[in-house]
mmCIF file of N, CA and C in Angstrom:
data_model
loop_
_atom_site.group_PDB
_atom_site.id
_atom_site.type_symbol
_atom_site.label_atom_id
_atom_site.label_comp_id
_atom_site.label_asym_id
_atom_site.label_seq_id
_atom_site.Cartn_x
_atom_site.Cartn_y
_atom_site.Cartn_z
ATOM 1 N N UNK A 1 2.879 44.482 21.762
ATOM 2 C CA UNK A 1 2.587 43.386 21.149
ATOM 3 C C UNK A 1 3.416 42.610 19.676
ATOM 4 N N UNK A 2 2.448 42.071 18.575
ATOM 5 C CA UNK A 2 3.657 40.804 17.569
ATOM 6 C C UNK A 2 3.344 42.220 16.037
ATOM 7 N N UNK A 3 4.527 42.081 15.635
ATOM 8 C CA UNK A 3 5.399 42.846 14.631
ATOM 9 C C UNK A 3 3.944 42.423 13.269
ATOM 10 N N UNK A 4 4.393 42.538 12.073
ATOM 11 C CA UNK A 4 3.446 41.725 11.729
ATOM 12 C C UNK A 4 4.391 40.932 11.085
ATOM 13 N N UNK A 5 5.584 41.300 10.429
ATOM 14 C CA UNK A 5 6.537 40.489 9.816
ATOM 15 C C UNK A 5 6.681 39.332 10.825
ATOM 16 N N UNK A 6 7.065 39.673 12.346
ATOM 17 C CA UNK A 6 7.084 38.049 13.808
ATOM 18 C C UNK A 6 5.748 37.722 13.844
ATOM 19 N N UNK A 7 4.237 38.045 13.602
ATOM 20 C CA UNK A 7 3.102 37.002 13.379
ATOM 21 C C UNK A 7 3.405 36.527 12.362
ATOM 22 N N UNK A 8 3.615 36.629 10.367
ATOM 23 C CA UNK A 8 4.086 35.931 9.572
ATOM 24 C C UNK A 8 5.302 34.314 9.521
ATOM 25 N N UNK A 9 5.893 35.367 10.620
ATOM 26 C CA UNK A 9 7.347 34.451 10.927
ATOM 27 C C UNK A 9 6.989 33.224 12.042
ATOM 28 N N UNK A 10 6.234 33.972 12.593
ATOM 29 C CA UNK A 10 5.943 32.544 13.480
ATOM 30 C C UNK A 10 5.115 31.138 13.391
ATOM 31 N N UNK A 11 4.210 32.605 12.508
ATOM 32 C CA UNK A 11 2.996 31.283 11.834
ATOM 33 C C UNK A 11 3.829 30.562 10.190
ATOM 34 N N UNK A 12 4.866 30.776 10.120
ATOM 35 C CA UNK A 12 5.691 29.186 9.072
ATOM 36 C C UNK A 12 6.718 28.554 10.178
ATOM 37 N N UNK A 13 7.088 28.855 11.747
ATOM 38 C CA UNK A 13 7.674 28.013 12.089
ATOM 39 C C UNK A 13 6.270 26.720 12.932
ATOM 40 N N UNK A 14 4.844 27.036 13.305
ATOM 41 C CA UNK A 14 3.826 26.874 13.422
ATOM 42 C C UNK A 14 3.991 25.838 12.442
ATOM 43 N N UNK A 15 3.929 25.970 11.746
ATOM 44 C CA UNK A 15 3.497 25.435 10.402
ATOM 45 C C UNK A 15 4.492 24.403 10.605
ATOM 46 N N UNK A 16 6.598 24.286 10.778
ATOM 47 C CA UNK A 16 7.091 24.303 10.593
ATOM 48 C C UNK A 16 6.992 22.918 11.487
ATOM 49 N N UNK A 17 6.816 23.064 12.750
ATOM 50 C CA UNK A 17 6.811 22.542 14.050
ATOM 51 C C UNK A 17 5.766 21.552 14.290
ATOM 52 N N UNK A 18 4.906 22.162 13.538
ATOM 53 C CA UNK A 18 3.483 21.160 13.631
ATOM 54 C C UNK A 18 4.004 19.372 12.346
ATOM 55 N N UNK A 19 4.088 19.914 11.315
ATOM 56 C CA UNK A 19 5.244 19.273 10.005
ATOM 57 C C UNK A 19 6.008 18.099 10.455
ATOM 58 N N UNK A 20 7.419 18.413 11.761
ATOM 59 C CA UNK A 20 8.367 17.826 12.064
ATOM 60 C C UNK A 20 7.751 17.043 13.328
ATOM 61 N N UNK A 21 7.108 17.537 14.072
ATOM 62 C CA UNK A 21 6.997 16.922 14.715
ATOM 63 C C UNK A 21 5.489 15.132 14.775
ATOM 64 N N UNK A 22 4.744 15.734 13.693
ATOM 65 C CA UNK A 22 3.940 14.446 12.587
ATOM 66 C C UNK A 22 4.915 13.735 11.788
ATOM 67 N N UNK A 23 6.287 14.508 11.568
ATOM 68 C CA UNK A 23 6.466 13.179 10.542
ATOM 69 C C UNK A 23 7.710 12.547 12.453
ATOM 70 N N UNK A 24 8.055 12.610 13.054
ATOM 71 C CA UNK A 24 8.596 12.224 14.291
ATOM 72 C C UNK A 24 7.536 11.394 15.431
ATOM 73 N N UNK A 25 6.452 12.278 14.874
ATOM 74 C CA UNK A 25 5.857 10.975 16.206
ATOM 75 C C UNK A 25 5.252 9.802 15.087
ATOM 76 N N UNK A 26 5.289 10.566 13.882
ATOM 77 C CA UNK A 26 4.783 8.832 12.753
ATOM 78 C C UNK A 26 6.331 7.044 12.467
ATOM 79 N N UNK A 27 7.767 7.981 12.997
ATOM 80 C CA UNK A 27 8.716 7.005 12.950
ATOM 81 C C UNK A 27 9.211 7.103 14.437
ATOM 82 N N UNK A 28 8.785 7.972 15.443
ATOM 83 C CA UNK A 28 8.644 6.664 16.840
ATOM 84 C C UNK A 28 7.462 5.925 17.386
ATOM 85 N N UNK A 29 6.727 5.683 16.305
ATOM 86 C CA UNK A 29 5.583 4.792 16.840
ATOM 87 C C UNK A 29 5.846 3.835 16.406
ATOM 88 N N UNK A 30 6.828 4.151 14.630
ATOM 89 C CA UNK A 30 7.205 2.374 14.505
ATOM 90 C C UNK A 30 8.545 2.124 15.006
ATOM 91 N N UNK A 31 9.703 2.796 15.807
ATOM 92 C CA UNK A 31 10.660 2.544 16.708
ATOM 93 C C UNK A 31 9.563 2.157 17.939
ATOM 94 N N UNK A 32 8.768 2.365 18.835
ATOM 95 C CA UNK A 32 8.285 1.738 19.494
ATOM 96 C C UNK A 32 7.602 -0.066 18.955
ATOM 97 N N UNK A 33 7.369 -0.035 17.877
ATOM 98 C CA UNK A 33 6.743 -1.416 18.512
ATOM 99 C C UNK A 33 8.206 -2.613 17.393
ATOM 100 N N UNK A 34 9.033 -1.741 16.954
ATOM 101 C CA UNK A 34 10.915 -2.167 17.336
ATOM 102 C C UNK A 34 10.841 -2.718 18.320
ATOM 103 N N UNK A 35 10.790 -1.158 18.822
ATOM 104 C CA UNK A 35 11.040 -2.854 20.448
ATOM 105 C C UNK A 35 10.140 -3.124 20.713
ATOM 106 N N UNK A 36 9.350 -2.954 20.844
ATOM 107 C CA UNK A 36 8.549 -3.847 21.911
ATOM 108 C C UNK A 36 9.125 -5.665 20.905
ATOM 109 N N UNK A 37 8.723 -5.778 19.577
ATOM 110 C CA UNK A 37 9.099 -7.125 18.679
ATOM 111 C C UNK A 37 10.914 -7.827 19.619
ATOM 112 N N UNK A 38 11.668 -6.801 19.723
ATOM 113 C CA UNK A 38 12.610 -6.627 20.089
ATOM 114 C C UNK A 38 12.707 -7.665 21.434
ATOM 115 N N UNK A 39 11.579 -7.833 21.760
ATOM 116 C CA UNK A 39 11.073 -7.749 23.265
ATOM 117 C C UNK A 39 10.977 -6.848 24.625
ATOM 118 N N UNK A 40 11.379 -5.722 24.420
ATOM 119 C CA UNK A 40 11.477 -4.519 25.391
ATOM 120 C C UNK A 40 10.709 -3.431 25.384
ATOM 121 N N UNK A 41 9.964 -4.775 26.242
ATOM 122 C CA UNK A 41 8.221 -3.383 26.112
ATOM 123 C C UNK A 41 8.676 -2.693 26.953
ATOM 124 N N UNK A 42 9.681 -2.683 28.230
ATOM 125 C CA UNK A 42 8.851 -0.898 28.753
ATOM 126 C C UNK A 42 9.797 0.093 28.141
ATOM 127 N N UNK A 43 10.775 -0.375 27.080
ATOM 128 C CA UNK A 43 11.129 1.362 26.371
ATOM 129 C C UNK A 43 10.022 1.350 24.886
ATOM 130 N N UNK A 44 9.200 0.213 24.113
ATOM 131 C CA UNK A 44 8.206 0.465 23.741
ATOM 132 C C UNK A 44 7.341 1.156 24.713
ATOM 133 N N UNK A 45 6.950 1.004 25.469
ATOM 134 C CA UNK A 45 6.299 2.122 26.548
ATOM 135 C C UNK A 45 6.220 3.035 26.773
ATOM 136 N N UNK A 46 8.011 3.200 26.346
ATOM 137 C CA UNK A 46 7.716 5.142 27.133
ATOM 138 C C UNK A 46 8.102 5.629 25.196
ATOM 139 N N UNK A 47 7.807 4.778 24.653
ATOM 140 C CA UNK A 47 8.564 5.847 23.018
ATOM 141 C C UNK A 47 6.910 6.255 23.632
ATOM 142 N N UNK A 48 6.131 5.595 23.769
ATOM 143 C CA UNK A 48 5.025 5.257 22.841
ATOM 144 C C UNK A 48 4.129 6.543 23.744
ATOM 145 N N UNK A 49 4.313 7.148 25.451
ATOM 146 C CA UNK A 49 4.125 7.740 25.610
ATOM 147 C C UNK A 49 4.757 8.494 25.363
ATOM 148 N N UNK A 50 6.114 9.227 24.991
ATOM 149 C CA UNK A 50 6.584 10.593 24.392
ATOM 150 C C UNK A 50 5.863 10.595 22.818
ATOM 151 N N UNK A 51 5.215 10.037 22.683
ATOM 152 C CA UNK A 51 4.739 9.744 21.379
ATOM 153 C C UNK A 51 3.018 10.466 21.761
ATOM 154 N N UNK A 52 2.929 10.031 22.797
ATOM 155 C CA UNK A 52 1.008 11.374 23.024
ATOM 156 C C UNK A 52 1.914 12.535 23.353
ATOM 157 N N UNK A 53 3.043 13.081 24.536
ATOM 158 C CA UNK A 53 3.814 14.444 24.318
ATOM 159 C C UNK A 53 3.799 15.087 23.570
ATOM 160 N N UNK A 54 3.610 14.202 22.709
ATOM 161 C CA UNK A 54 4.541 15.307 21.121
ATOM 162 C C UNK A 54 3.168 15.308 21.004
ATOM 163 N N UNK A 55 2.663 14.258 20.224
ATOM 164 C CA UNK A 55 1.012 14.912 19.677
ATOM 165 C C UNK A 55 -0.097 15.828 20.986
ATOM 166 N N UNK A 56 0.271 16.236 21.994
ATOM 167 C CA UNK A 56 -0.017 17.185 22.646
ATOM 168 C C UNK A 56 0.341 18.322 22.220
ATOM 169 N N UNK A 57 1.969 18.524 22.107
ATOM 170 C CA UNK A 57 2.728 19.866 22.068
ATOM 171 C C UNK A 57 2.155 20.004 20.543
ATOM 172 N N UNK A 58 1.655 19.134 19.660
ATOM 173 C CA UNK A 58 1.446 19.796 18.532
ATOM 174 C C UNK A 58 -0.096 20.104 17.697
ATOM 175 N N UNK A 59 -1.281 19.136 19.128
ATOM 176 C CA UNK A 59 -2.604 19.974 19.214
ATOM 177 C C UNK A 59 -2.333 20.988 19.611
ATOM 178 N N UNK A 60 -1.668 21.764 20.340
ATOM 179 C CA UNK A 60 -1.078 23.327 20.948
ATOM 180 C C UNK A 60 -0.752 24.047 20.117
ATOM 181 N N UNK A 61 0.490 23.196 18.751
ATOM 182 C CA UNK A 61 0.709 24.088 18.353
ATOM 183 C C UNK A 61 -0.281 24.835 16.776
ATOM 184 N N UNK A 62 -0.535 23.315 16.638
ATOM 185 C CA UNK A 62 -2.274 23.875 15.987
ATOM 186 C C UNK A 62 -3.568 24.455 16.306
ATOM 187 N N UNK A 63 -3.260 24.686 17.336
ATOM 188 C CA UNK A 63 -5.039 25.317 18.187
ATOM 189 C C UNK A 63 -3.794 26.853 17.911
ATOM 190 N N UNK A 64 -2.904 26.801 18.222
ATOM 191 C CA UNK A 64 -2.036 28.554 18.391
ATOM 192 C C UNK A 64 -2.484 29.000 17.193
ATOM 193 N N UNK A 65 -1.236 28.369 15.746
ATOM 194 C CA UNK A 65 -1.784 28.544 14.392
ATOM 195 C C UNK A 65 -3.222 29.353 13.977
ATOM 196 N N UNK A 66 -4.405 28.727 14.964
ATOM 197 C CA UNK A 66 -5.679 28.420 14.282
ATOM 198 C C UNK A 66 -5.413 30.235 14.827
ATOM 199 N N UNK A 67 -5.530 29.815 15.800
ATOM 200 C CA UNK A 67 -5.919 31.799 16.660
ATOM 201 C C UNK A 67 -5.500 32.854 16.016
ATOM 202 N N UNK A 68 -4.139 33.341 15.091
ATOM 203 C CA UNK A 68 -3.417 33.206 14.883
ATOM 204 C C UNK A 68 -3.698 34.189 13.559
ATOM 205 N N UNK A 69 -3.862 32.602 13.076
ATOM 206 C CA UNK A 69 -4.612 32.896 11.337
ATOM 207 C C UNK A 69 -6.434 33.128 11.753
ATOM 208 N N UNK A 70 -6.523 33.711 12.972
ATOM 209 C CA UNK A 70 -8.107 34.524 13.259
ATOM 210 C C UNK A 70 -9.429 33.305 13.613
ATOM 211 N N UNK A 71 -8.598 31.616 13.191
ATOM 212 C CA UNK A 71 -10.079 31.300 13.755
ATOM 213 C C UNK A 71 -9.876 30.438 15.400
ATOM 214 N N UNK A 72 -11.032 30.040 15.405
ATOM 215 C CA UNK A 72 -10.762 30.115 17.074
ATOM 216 C C UNK A 72 -10.675 30.719 18.042
ATOM 217 N N UNK A 73 -11.730 31.784 17.457
ATOM 218 C CA UNK A 73 -10.964 32.825 19.041
ATOM 219 C C UNK A 73 -12.947 33.518 18.962
#
């Protein structure tokens, strides 16, 4: 079982990872559009798929944070 300090650290890390992923996701979306505008449709599609996967990971981090905080149980 996790100690209180470890649990608190994990909560902080999850909050950081959530914000970090959300920032990257927004940037990736911008670059997907730039790639499309450059005529790189396949690259744009790949980046958009990466965004979906990152957003899925972020959703899991959010769910984990809620569980650690006593929500969603």
